[in-house]
PDB file of C-alpha atoms and ligand atoms in Angstrom:
ATOM      1  CA  UNK T   1      22.801 -21.924  48.711  1.00  0.00           C
ATOM      2  CA  UNK T   2      22.769 -25.739  48.649  1.00  0.00           C
ATOM      3  CA  UNK T   3      22.379 -27.333  45.220  1.00  0.00           C
ATOM      4  CA  UNK T   4      19.090 -29.171  45.567  1.00  0.00           C
ATOM      5  CA  UNK T   5      18.199 -32.198  43.497  1.00  0.00           C
ATOM      6  CA  UNK T   6      14.773 -32.128  41.824  1.00  0.00           C
ATOM      7  CA  UNK T   7      13.599 -34.783  44.264  1.00  0.00           C
ATOM      8  CA  UNK T   8      14.634 -32.610  47.207  1.00  0.00           C
ATOM      9  CA  UNK T   9      12.819 -29.640  45.694  1.00  0.00           C
ATOM     10  CA  UNK T  10       9.725 -31.775  45.239  1.00  0.00           C
ATOM     11  CA  UNK T  11       9.829 -33.049  48.818  1.00  0.00           C
ATOM     12  CA  UNK T  12      10.149 -29.516  50.203  1.00  0.00           C
ATOM     13  CA  UNK T  13       7.435 -28.116  47.901  1.00  0.00           C
ATOM     14  CA  UNK T  14       5.104 -30.946  48.874  1.00  0.00           C
ATOM     15  CA  UNK T  15       5.456 -30.224  52.585  1.00  0.00           C
ATOM     16  CA  UNK T  16       4.813 -26.529  51.926  1.00  0.00           C
ATOM     17  CA  UNK T  17       1.737 -27.296  49.757  1.00  0.00           C
ATOM     18  CA  UNK T  18       0.285 -29.651  52.370  1.00  0.00           C
ATOM     19  CA  UNK T  19       0.843 -27.101  55.155  1.00  0.00           C
ATOM     20  CA  UNK T  20      -0.845 -24.493  52.955  1.00  0.00           C
ATOM     21  CA  UNK T  21      -3.720 -26.965  52.503  1.00  0.00           C
ATOM     22  CA  UNK T  22      -4.064 -27.150  56.274  1.00  0.00           C
ATOM     23  CA  UNK T  23      -4.403 -23.349  56.394  1.00  0.00           C
ATOM     24  CA  UNK T  24      -7.112 -23.532  53.735  1.00  0.00           C
ATOM     25  CA  UNK T  25      -9.063 -26.207  55.635  1.00  0.00           C
ATOM     26  CA  UNK T  26      -8.839 -24.180  58.820  1.00  0.00           C
ATOM     27  CA  UNK T  27      -9.954 -20.965  57.116  1.00  0.00           C
ATOM     28  CA  UNK T  28     -13.015 -22.763  55.765  1.00  0.00           C
ATOM     29  CA  UNK T  29     -13.820 -24.306  59.115  1.00  0.00           C
ATOM     30  CA  UNK T  30     -13.602 -20.969  60.898  1.00  0.00           C
ATOM     31  CA  UNK T  31     -15.127 -19.030  57.981  1.00  0.00           C
ATOM     32  CA  UNK T  32     -12.530 -16.497  59.025  1.00  0.00           C
ATOM     33  CA  UNK T  33     -11.806 -14.843  55.689  1.00  0.00           C
ATOM     34  CA  UNK T  34     -12.884 -11.552  54.147  1.00  0.00           C
ATOM     35  CA  UNK T  35     -14.018 -11.396  50.546  1.00  0.00           C
ATOM     36  CA  UNK T  36     -12.861  -8.720  48.108  1.00  0.00           C
ATOM     37  CA  UNK T  37     -12.905  -8.186  44.366  1.00  0.00           C
ATOM     38  CA  UNK T  38     -10.009  -7.407  42.057  1.00  0.00           C
ATOM     39  CA  UNK T  39     -10.214  -6.376  38.396  1.00  0.00           C
ATOM     40  CA  UNK T  40     -13.973  -5.879  38.642  1.00  0.00           C
ATOM     41  CA  UNK T  41     -15.582  -9.265  39.230  1.00  0.00           C
ATOM     42  CA  UNK T  42     -12.701 -11.495  40.306  1.00  0.00           C
ATOM     43  CA  UNK T  43     -13.119 -12.775  43.850  1.00  0.00           C
ATOM     44  CA  UNK T  44     -10.116 -12.845  46.161  1.00  0.00           C
ATOM     45  CA  UNK T  45     -10.355 -13.829  49.825  1.00  0.00           C
ATOM     46  CA  UNK T  46      -8.039 -13.010  52.716  1.00  0.00           C
ATOM     47  CA  UNK T  47      -7.118 -16.694  52.692  1.00  0.00           C
ATOM     48  CA  UNK T  48      -5.707 -16.415  49.131  1.00  0.00           C
ATOM     49  CA  UNK T  49      -3.364 -13.670  50.306  1.00  0.00           C
ATOM     50  CA  UNK T  50      -2.427 -15.326  53.618  1.00  0.00           C
ATOM     51  CA  UNK T  51      -1.643 -18.655  51.933  1.00  0.00           C
ATOM     52  CA  UNK T  52       0.374 -16.921  49.221  1.00  0.00           C
ATOM     53  CA  UNK T  53       2.338 -15.096  51.968  1.00  0.00           C
ATOM     54  CA  UNK T  54       2.996 -18.401  53.774  1.00  0.00           C
ATOM     55  CA  UNK T  55       4.187 -20.205  50.623  1.00  0.00           C
ATOM     56  CA  UNK T  56       6.260 -17.248  49.533  1.00  0.00           C
ATOM     57  CA  UNK T  57       8.018 -16.995  52.921  1.00  0.00           C
ATOM     58  CA  UNK T  58       8.699 -20.735  52.929  1.00  0.00           C
ATOM     59  CA  UNK T  59      10.125 -20.704  49.419  1.00  0.00           C
ATOM     60  CA  UNK T  60      12.232 -17.650  50.217  1.00  0.00           C
ATOM     61  CA  UNK T  61      13.754 -19.357  53.222  1.00  0.00           C
ATOM     62  CA  UNK T  62      14.460 -22.674  51.456  1.00  0.00           C
ATOM     63  CA  UNK T  63      15.453 -21.245  48.078  1.00  0.00           C
ATOM     64  CA  UNK T  64      16.855 -17.749  48.660  1.00  0.00           C
ATOM     65  CA  UNK T  65      17.556 -15.846  45.478  1.00  0.00           C
ATOM     66  CA  UNK T  66      15.127 -17.817  43.293  1.00  0.00           C
ATOM     67  CA  UNK T  67      12.374 -15.796  41.623  1.00  0.00           C
ATOM     68  CA  UNK T  68       8.715 -16.327  42.519  1.00  0.00           C
ATOM     69  CA  UNK T  69       5.708 -15.724  40.321  1.00  0.00           C
ATOM     70  CA  UNK T  70       2.562 -15.982  42.445  1.00  0.00           C
ATOM     71  CA  UNK T  71      -1.004 -14.920  41.822  1.00  0.00           C
ATOM     72  CA  UNK T  72      -1.597 -12.634  44.782  1.00  0.00           C
ATOM     73  CA  UNK T  73       1.854 -11.323  45.754  1.00  0.00           C
ATOM     74  CA  UNK T  74       3.910 -11.199  42.569  1.00  0.00           C
ATOM     75  CA  UNK T  75       1.701 -11.734  39.517  1.00  0.00           C
ATOM     76  CA  UNK T  76       3.884  -9.533  37.289  1.00  0.00           C
ATOM     77  CA  UNK T  77       7.124 -11.351  37.912  1.00  0.00           C
ATOM     78  CA  UNK T  78       7.379 -12.626  34.354  1.00  0.00           C
ATOM     79  CA  UNK T  79      10.042 -15.021  33.179  1.00  0.00           C
ATOM     80  CA  UNK T  80      13.216 -13.269  32.156  1.00  0.00           C
ATOM     81  CA  UNK T  81      16.806 -14.148  31.418  1.00  0.00           C
ATOM     82  CA  UNK T  82      17.560 -13.002  34.918  1.00  0.00           C
ATOM     83  CA  UNK T  83      15.174 -15.606  36.381  1.00  0.00           C
ATOM     84  CA  UNK T  84      16.666 -18.929  35.322  1.00  0.00           C
ATOM     85  CA  UNK T  85      14.976 -20.543  38.313  1.00  0.00           C
ATOM     86  CA  UNK T  86      11.351 -19.676  38.768  1.00  0.00           C
ATOM     87  CA  UNK T  87       8.696 -20.799  41.245  1.00  0.00           C
ATOM     88  CA  UNK T  88       5.149 -20.506  39.927  1.00  0.00           C
ATOM     89  CA  UNK T  89       2.495 -20.521  42.652  1.00  0.00           C
ATOM     90  CA  UNK T  90      -1.267 -20.452  42.877  1.00  0.00           C
ATOM     91  CA  UNK T  91      -2.032 -20.375  46.623  1.00  0.00           C
ATOM     92  CA  UNK T  92      -5.695 -21.253  46.078  1.00  0.00           C
ATOM     93  CA  UNK T  93      -6.741 -22.519  42.677  1.00  0.00           C
ATOM     94  CA  UNK T  94     -10.536 -22.601  42.744  1.00  0.00           C
ATOM     95  CA  UNK T  95     -11.147 -19.511  44.873  1.00  0.00           C
ATOM     96  CA  UNK T  96     -14.840 -19.384  43.994  1.00  0.00           C
ATOM     97  CA  UNK T  97     -15.186 -23.058  44.956  1.00  0.00           C
ATOM     98  CA  UNK T  98     -13.344 -22.331  48.203  1.00  0.00           C
ATOM     99  CA  UNK T  99     -15.635 -19.428  49.094  1.00  0.00           C
ATOM    100  CA  UNK T 100     -18.775 -21.367  48.141  1.00  0.00           C
ATOM    101  CA  UNK T 101     -17.930 -24.449  50.209  1.00  0.00           C
ATOM    102  CA  UNK T 102     -17.189 -26.668  47.200  1.00  0.00           C
ATOM    103  CA  UNK T 103     -14.325 -29.125  47.324  1.00  0.00           C
ATOM    104  CA  UNK T 104     -12.487 -28.608  44.051  1.00  0.00           C
ATOM    105  CA  UNK T 105      -9.724 -26.448  45.492  1.00  0.00           C
ATOM    106  CA  UNK T 106      -5.955 -26.813  45.160  1.00  0.00           C
ATOM    107  CA  UNK T 107      -2.582 -25.401  46.074  1.00  0.00           C
ATOM    108  CA  UNK T 108      -0.360 -25.410  43.003  1.00  0.00           C
ATOM    109  CA  UNK T 109       3.433 -25.064  43.153  1.00  0.00           C
ATOM    110  CA  UNK T 110       5.573 -25.491  40.043  1.00  0.00           C
ATOM    111  CA  UNK T 111       9.261 -24.930  39.445  1.00  0.00           C
ATOM    112  CA  UNK T 112      10.993 -24.058  36.182  1.00  0.00           C
ATOM    113  CA  UNK T 113      14.619 -23.978  35.164  1.00  0.00           C
ATOM    114  CA  UNK T 114      15.773 -22.070  32.090  1.00  0.00           C
ATOM    115  CA  UNK T 115      12.197 -21.901  30.827  1.00  0.00           C
ATOM    116  CA  UNK T 116      11.439 -25.612  31.255  1.00  0.00           C
ATOM    117  CA  UNK T 117       8.861 -26.746  33.839  1.00  0.00           C
ATOM    118  CA  UNK T 118      10.566 -29.486  35.846  1.00  0.00           C
ATOM    119  CA  UNK T 119       8.673 -30.078  39.051  1.00  0.00           C
ATOM    120  CA  UNK T 120       5.080 -29.749  40.155  1.00  0.00           C
ATOM    121  CA  UNK T 121       2.904 -30.311  43.218  1.00  0.00           C
ATOM    122  CA  UNK T 122      -0.875 -29.928  43.213  1.00  0.00           C
ATOM    123  CA  UNK T 123      -2.481 -30.542  46.597  1.00  0.00           C
ATOM    124  CA  UNK T 124      -6.253 -30.702  47.032  1.00  0.00           C
ATOM    125  CA  UNK T 125      -6.954 -30.269  50.762  1.00  0.00           C
ATOM    126  CA  UNK T 126     -10.656 -31.199  50.710  1.00  0.00           C
ATOM    127  CA  UNK T 127     -10.146 -34.192  48.402  1.00  0.00           C
ATOM    128  CA  UNK T 128      -7.095 -35.353  50.353  1.00  0.00           C
ATOM    129  CA  UNK T 129      -5.061 -35.809  47.197  1.00  0.00           C
ATOM    130  CA  UNK T 130      -1.546 -34.677  46.403  1.00  0.00           C
ATOM    131  CA  UNK T 131      -0.319 -34.943  42.824  1.00  0.00           C
ATOM    132  CA  UNK T 132       3.451 -34.794  42.331  1.00  0.00           C
ATOM    133  CA  UNK T 133       5.926 -35.053  39.479  1.00  0.00           C
ATOM    134  CA  UNK T 134       9.538 -34.303  38.718  1.00  0.00           C
ATOM    135  CA  UNK T 135      11.099 -34.387  35.264  1.00  0.00           C
ATOM    136  CA  UNK T 136      11.999 -37.917  34.234  1.00  0.00           C
ATOM    137  CA  UNK T 137      10.603 -39.515  37.383  1.00  0.00           C
ATOM    138  CA  UNK T 138       6.919 -40.116  36.561  1.00  0.00           C
ATOM    139  CA  UNK T 139       3.772 -38.694  38.129  1.00  0.00           C
ATOM    140  CA  UNK T 140       1.930 -39.743  41.247  1.00  0.00           C
ATOM    141  CA  UNK T 141      -1.268 -39.189  43.203  1.00  0.00           C
ATOM    142  CA  UNK T 142      -0.790 -39.847  46.921  1.00  0.00           C
ATOM    143  CA  UNK T 143       2.420 -41.670  45.946  1.00  0.00           C
ATOM    144  CA  UNK T 144       0.677 -44.056  43.520  1.00  0.00           C
ATOM    145  CA  UNK T 145       1.764 -43.843  39.867  1.00  0.00           C
ATOM    146  CA  UNK T 146      -0.821 -42.286  37.531  1.00  0.00           C
ATOM    147  CA  UNK T 147      -1.431 -42.360  33.802  1.00  0.00           C
ATOM    148  CA  UNK T 148      -3.989 -40.900  31.403  1.00  0.00           C
ATOM    149  CA  UNK T 149      -7.052 -42.724  30.103  1.00  0.00           C
ATOM    150  CA  UNK T 150      -7.111 -44.985  27.061  1.00  0.00           C
ATOM    151  CA  UNK T 151      -9.790 -42.878  25.310  1.00  0.00           C
ATOM    152  CA  UNK T 152      -9.211 -42.900  21.581  1.00  0.00           C
ATOM    153  CA  UNK T 153     -12.240 -41.172  20.112  1.00  0.00           C
ATOM    154  CA  UNK T 154     -13.900 -37.844  20.730  1.00  0.00           C
ATOM    155  CA  UNK T 155     -17.349 -39.354  21.108  1.00  0.00           C
ATOM    156  CA  UNK T 156     -16.171 -41.202  24.239  1.00  0.00           C
ATOM    157  CA  UNK T 157     -14.093 -38.339  25.622  1.00  0.00           C
ATOM    158  CA  UNK T 158     -15.096 -36.371  28.704  1.00  0.00           C
ATOM    159  CA  UNK T 159     -13.721 -32.854  28.326  1.00  0.00           C
ATOM    160  CA  UNK T 160     -13.147 -30.132  30.924  1.00  0.00           C
ATOM    161  CA  UNK T 161     -12.701 -26.422  30.479  1.00  0.00           C
ATOM    162  CA  UNK T 162     -13.154 -23.153  32.323  1.00  0.00           C
ATOM    163  CA  UNK T 163     -14.188 -19.587  31.614  1.00  0.00           C
ATOM    164  CA  UNK T 164     -12.639 -16.202  32.377  1.00  0.00           C
ATOM    165  CA  UNK T 165     -14.001 -14.023  35.175  1.00  0.00           C
ATOM    166  CA  UNK T 166     -14.718 -11.249  32.667  1.00  0.00           C
ATOM    167  CA  UNK T 167     -18.203 -12.128  31.402  1.00  0.00           C
ATOM    168  CA  UNK T 168     -17.703 -10.184  28.167  1.00  0.00           C
ATOM    169  CA  UNK T 169     -14.810 -12.509  27.264  1.00  0.00           C
ATOM    170  CA  UNK T 170     -17.006 -15.616  27.491  1.00  0.00           C
ATOM    171  CA  UNK T 171     -19.036 -15.110  24.335  1.00  0.00           C
ATOM    172  CA  UNK T 172     -16.026 -15.842  22.111  1.00  0.00           C
ATOM    173  CA  UNK T 173     -15.661 -19.266  23.760  1.00  0.00           C
ATOM    174  CA  UNK T 174     -19.188 -20.446  22.946  1.00  0.00           C
ATOM    175  CA  UNK T 175     -18.317 -22.016  19.571  1.00  0.00           C
ATOM    176  CA  UNK T 176     -15.750 -24.262  21.256  1.00  0.00           C
ATOM    177  CA  UNK T 177     -18.295 -25.246  23.868  1.00  0.00           C
ATOM    178  CA  UNK T 178     -20.892 -26.034  21.221  1.00  0.00           C
ATOM    179  CA  UNK T 179     -18.366 -28.115  19.249  1.00  0.00           C
ATOM    180  CA  UNK T 180     -17.401 -30.134  22.327  1.00  0.00           C
ATOM    181  CA  UNK T 181     -21.024 -30.745  23.297  1.00  0.00           C
ATOM    182  CA  UNK T 182     -21.846 -31.817  19.753  1.00  0.00           C
ATOM    183  CA  UNK T 183     -18.867 -34.151  19.319  1.00  0.00           C
ATOM    184  CA  UNK T 184     -17.663 -35.391  22.703  1.00  0.00           C
ATOM    185  CA  UNK T 185     -19.193 -37.383  25.537  1.00  0.00           C
ATOM    186  CA  UNK T 186     -19.884 -34.309  27.692  1.00  0.00           C
ATOM    187  CA  UNK T 187     -18.267 -31.331  29.361  1.00  0.00           C
ATOM    188  CA  UNK T 188     -17.201 -30.575  32.947  1.00  0.00           C
ATOM    189  CA  UNK T 189     -16.526 -27.171  34.515  1.00  0.00           C
ATOM    190  CA  UNK T 190     -15.055 -28.104  37.870  1.00  0.00           C
ATOM    191  CA  UNK T 191     -13.582 -24.695  38.737  1.00  0.00           C
ATOM    192  CA  UNK T 192      -9.892 -25.419  39.405  1.00  0.00           C
ATOM    193  CA  UNK T 193      -7.619 -25.559  36.365  1.00  0.00           C
ATOM    194  CA  UNK T 194      -4.760 -27.265  38.203  1.00  0.00           C
ATOM    195  CA  UNK T 195      -7.079 -30.115  39.208  1.00  0.00           C
ATOM    196  CA  UNK T 196      -8.590 -30.362  35.729  1.00  0.00           C
ATOM    197  CA  UNK T 197      -5.091 -30.965  34.379  1.00  0.00           C
ATOM    198  CA  UNK T 198      -4.296 -33.512  37.102  1.00  0.00           C
ATOM    199  CA  UNK T 199      -7.600 -35.245  36.383  1.00  0.00           C
ATOM    200  CA  UNK T 200      -6.475 -35.695  32.775  1.00  0.00           C
ATOM    201  CA  UNK T 201      -3.119 -36.941  34.049  1.00  0.00           C
ATOM    202  CA  UNK T 202      -4.795 -39.671  36.094  1.00  0.00           C
ATOM    203  CA  UNK T 203      -7.455 -40.646  33.553  1.00  0.00           C
ATOM    204  CA  UNK T 204     -10.603 -39.210  35.165  1.00  0.00           C
ATOM    205  CA  UNK T 205     -10.943 -36.724  32.326  1.00  0.00           C
ATOM    206  CA  UNK T 206      -9.860 -37.270  28.738  1.00  0.00           C
ATOM    207  CA  UNK T 207      -9.080 -33.693  27.737  1.00  0.00           C
ATOM    208  CA  UNK T 208      -8.912 -30.156  29.116  1.00  0.00           C
ATOM    209  CA  UNK T 209      -8.615 -26.876  27.238  1.00  0.00           C
ATOM    210  CA  UNK T 210      -8.559 -23.270  28.429  1.00  0.00           C
ATOM    211  CA  UNK T 211      -6.603 -20.014  28.380  1.00  0.00           C
ATOM    212  CA  UNK T 212      -5.450 -19.251  31.910  1.00  0.00           C
ATOM    213  CA  UNK T 213      -2.485 -17.684  33.768  1.00  0.00           C
ATOM    214  CA  UNK T 214       0.894 -19.326  34.384  1.00  0.00           C
ATOM    215  CA  UNK T 215       0.147 -20.144  38.039  1.00  0.00           C
ATOM    216  CA  UNK T 216      -2.964 -22.101  37.014  1.00  0.00           C
ATOM    217  CA  UNK T 217      -1.120 -24.620  34.883  1.00  0.00           C
ATOM    218  CA  UNK T 218       2.665 -24.916  35.297  1.00  0.00           C
ATOM    219  CA  UNK T 219       2.631 -27.490  38.115  1.00  0.00           C
ATOM    220  CA  UNK T 220      -0.182 -29.508  36.528  1.00  0.00           C
ATOM    221  CA  UNK T 221       1.604 -29.374  33.173  1.00  0.00           C
ATOM    222  CA  UNK T 222       4.637 -31.225  34.572  1.00  0.00           C
ATOM    223  CA  UNK T 223       2.350 -33.746  36.270  1.00  0.00           C
ATOM    224  CA  UNK T 224       0.378 -34.398  33.077  1.00  0.00           C
ATOM    225  CA  UNK T 225       3.497 -34.635  30.918  1.00  0.00           C
ATOM    226  CA  UNK T 226       5.197 -37.016  33.327  1.00  0.00           C
ATOM    227  CA  UNK T 227       2.033 -39.132  33.540  1.00  0.00           C
ATOM    228  CA  UNK T 228       2.157 -39.593  29.758  1.00  0.00           C
ATOM    229  CA  UNK T 229      -0.571 -37.156  28.710  1.00  0.00           C
ATOM    230  CA  UNK T 230      -0.102 -34.892  25.689  1.00  0.00           C
ATOM    231  CA  UNK T 231       0.396 -31.265  26.689  1.00  0.00           C
ATOM    232  CA  UNK T 232       0.454 -28.469  24.153  1.00  0.00           C
ATOM    233  CA  UNK T 233      -1.107 -25.352  22.686  1.00  0.00           C
ATOM    234  CA  UNK T 234      -3.768 -24.991  20.028  1.00  0.00           C
ATOM    235  CA  UNK T 235      -1.705 -22.362  18.205  1.00  0.00           C
ATOM    236  CA  UNK T 236       1.971 -21.496  17.811  1.00  0.00           C
ATOM    237  CA  UNK T 237       3.589 -20.102  20.920  1.00  0.00           C
ATOM    238  CA  UNK T 238       5.157 -16.620  20.554  1.00  0.00           C
ATOM    239  CA  UNK T 239       8.926 -16.952  20.289  1.00  0.00           C
ATOM    240  CA  UNK T 240       9.632 -14.624  23.223  1.00  0.00           C
ATOM    241  CA  UNK T 241       7.834 -16.801  25.827  1.00  0.00           C
ATOM    242  CA  UNK T 242       8.933 -20.254  27.004  1.00  0.00           C
ATOM    243  CA  UNK T 243       6.361 -22.831  25.913  1.00  0.00           C
ATOM    244  CA  UNK T 244       6.022 -24.123  29.453  1.00  0.00           C
ATOM    245  CA  UNK T 245       5.033 -20.648  30.688  1.00  0.00           C
ATOM    246  CA  UNK T 246       2.702 -19.679  27.855  1.00  0.00           C
ATOM    247  CA  UNK T 247      -0.761 -19.980  29.327  1.00  0.00           C
ATOM    248  CA  UNK T 248      -3.011 -19.278  26.317  1.00  0.00           C
ATOM    249  CA  UNK T 249      -4.916 -21.910  24.319  1.00  0.00           C
ATOM    250  CA  UNK T 250      -3.769 -24.858  26.407  1.00  0.00           C
ATOM    251  CA  UNK T 251      -4.773 -28.383  25.503  1.00  0.00           C
ATOM    252  CA  UNK T 252      -3.971 -31.321  27.782  1.00  0.00           C
ATOM    253  CA  UNK T 253      -5.348 -34.687  26.763  1.00  0.00           C
ATOM    254  CA  UNK T 254      -4.869 -38.369  26.625  1.00  0.00           C
ATOM    255  CA  UNK T 255      -2.507 -38.910  23.648  1.00  0.00           C
ATOM    256  CA  UNK T 256      -4.897 -40.688  21.276  1.00  0.00           C
ATOM    257  CA  UNK T 257      -7.395 -37.808  21.095  1.00  0.00           C
ATOM    258  CA  UNK T 258      -4.964 -34.885  21.050  1.00  0.00           C
ATOM    259  CA  UNK T 259      -4.855 -34.162  17.340  1.00  0.00           C
ATOM    260  CA  UNK T 260      -8.634 -34.627  16.963  1.00  0.00           C
ATOM    261  CA  UNK T 261      -9.200 -32.167  19.834  1.00  0.00           C
ATOM    262  CA  UNK T 262      -6.845 -29.628  18.246  1.00  0.00           C
ATOM    263  CA  UNK T 263      -8.804 -29.850  14.996  1.00  0.00           C
ATOM    264  CA  UNK T 264     -12.179 -29.627  16.709  1.00  0.00           C
ATOM    265  CA  UNK T 265     -11.276 -26.538  18.740  1.00  0.00           C
ATOM    266  CA  UNK T 266      -9.427 -24.750  15.946  1.00  0.00           C
ATOM    267  CA  UNK T 267     -12.290 -25.381  13.542  1.00  0.00           C
ATOM    268  CA  UNK T 268     -14.687 -23.988  16.139  1.00  0.00           C
ATOM    269  CA  UNK T 269     -12.518 -20.846  16.440  1.00  0.00           C
ATOM    270  CA  UNK T 270     -12.368 -20.294  12.723  1.00  0.00           C
ATOM    271  CA  UNK T 271     -16.093 -20.854  12.221  1.00  0.00           C
ATOM    272  CA  UNK T 272     -16.834 -18.207  14.894  1.00  0.00           C
TER     273      UNK T 272
HETATM  274  C1  IPD W 301      -9.373 -20.082  38.228  1.00  0.00           C
HETATM  275  C2  IPD W 301      -9.709 -21.554  38.170  1.00  0.00           C
HETATM  276  C3  IPD W 301     -10.752 -21.798  37.111  1.00  0.00           C
HETATM  277  C4  IPD W 301     -10.332 -21.292  35.764  1.00  0.00           C
HETATM  278  C5  IPD W 301      -9.972 -19.810  35.839  1.00  0.00           C
HETATM  279  C6  IPD W 301      -8.905 -19.586  36.895  1.00  0.00           C
HETATM  280  P1  IPD W 301      -8.573 -19.098  40.603  1.00  0.00           P
HETATM  281  O1  IPD W 301      -8.345 -19.855  39.168  1.00  0.00           O
HETATM  282  O2  IPD W 301      -8.571 -22.311  37.866  1.00  0.00           O
HETATM  283  O3  IPD W 301     -11.032 -23.172  36.966  1.00  0.00           O
HETATM  284  O4  IPD W 301     -11.389 -21.466  34.871  1.00  0.00           O
HETATM  285  O5  IPD W 301      -9.480 -19.418  34.579  1.00  0.00           O
HETATM  286  O6  IPD W 301      -8.612 -18.206  36.979  1.00  0.00           O
HETATM  287  O7  IPD W 301      -8.953 -17.698  40.299  1.00  0.00           O
HETATM  288  O8  IPD W 301      -9.635 -19.834  41.316  1.00  0.00           O
HETATM  289  O9  IPD W 301      -7.222 -19.198  41.224  1.00  0.00           O
HETATM  290 CA1   CA W 302      -6.017 -20.327  39.596  1.00  0.00          CA
HETATM  291 CA1   CA W 303      -5.836 -18.457  42.761  1.00  0.00          CA
END
């Protein structure tokens, strides 16, 4: 197997993500996808599975032997010592948006080495934006450098979040929502975690918090970190999971509001 540089990995992953985006646009145009439900209420379309299959085949042919964690085809492929190189893929982030005809939809492809997220591509086919980053090389949107906002107080901060598909799990998140609405500029629920994180990276949003799955955040995490945003968790990360793969209690924000956001959200949790 050739030893790829990070830049080469990024270039290949970007082409794959943009081709996947083309499949997504076509599926919407033709309305050619079936709708199903997994785990009760969670929508999955035929397009999610077809795009995952396409990305997976492409990665397998370019990077044989490297492990893939992807939402539809291999969601249980957790990080292990035997997977020093790991691709983390969400074929369609924003499935409900996709099925409803909304535009906040993304393909998310991240790559980790020895537990550290090093490369990420988030492509939004309907917004015609591709966010990219590789460790140490900065972050870009459509090849233009990006950086987070200059927000430095909660009252002027626009905050995004999301909610789990399981309705019974939403109640516990209400105190955080109330705290944000009471203390920040406002809230957004745009429906694609990868794009929420990229929107913090490029300064359209000031903070984002949520508990998600690895494929929702790994690529965006690299992009936000490389852009100069603060990426972290509201609570300590268990010692048996790499920080860059631990998807619970994420907080991504512009640096000057990070510690105030941590306090706000933790206080909301403990008052619940
Ligand atoms: C979902 C979106 C949503 C977030 C959910 C995710 P999916 O991903 O990112 O914004 O709130 O937690 O599951 O199911 O559309 O790939
Ligand atoms: Ca997702
Ligand atoms: Ca998905």
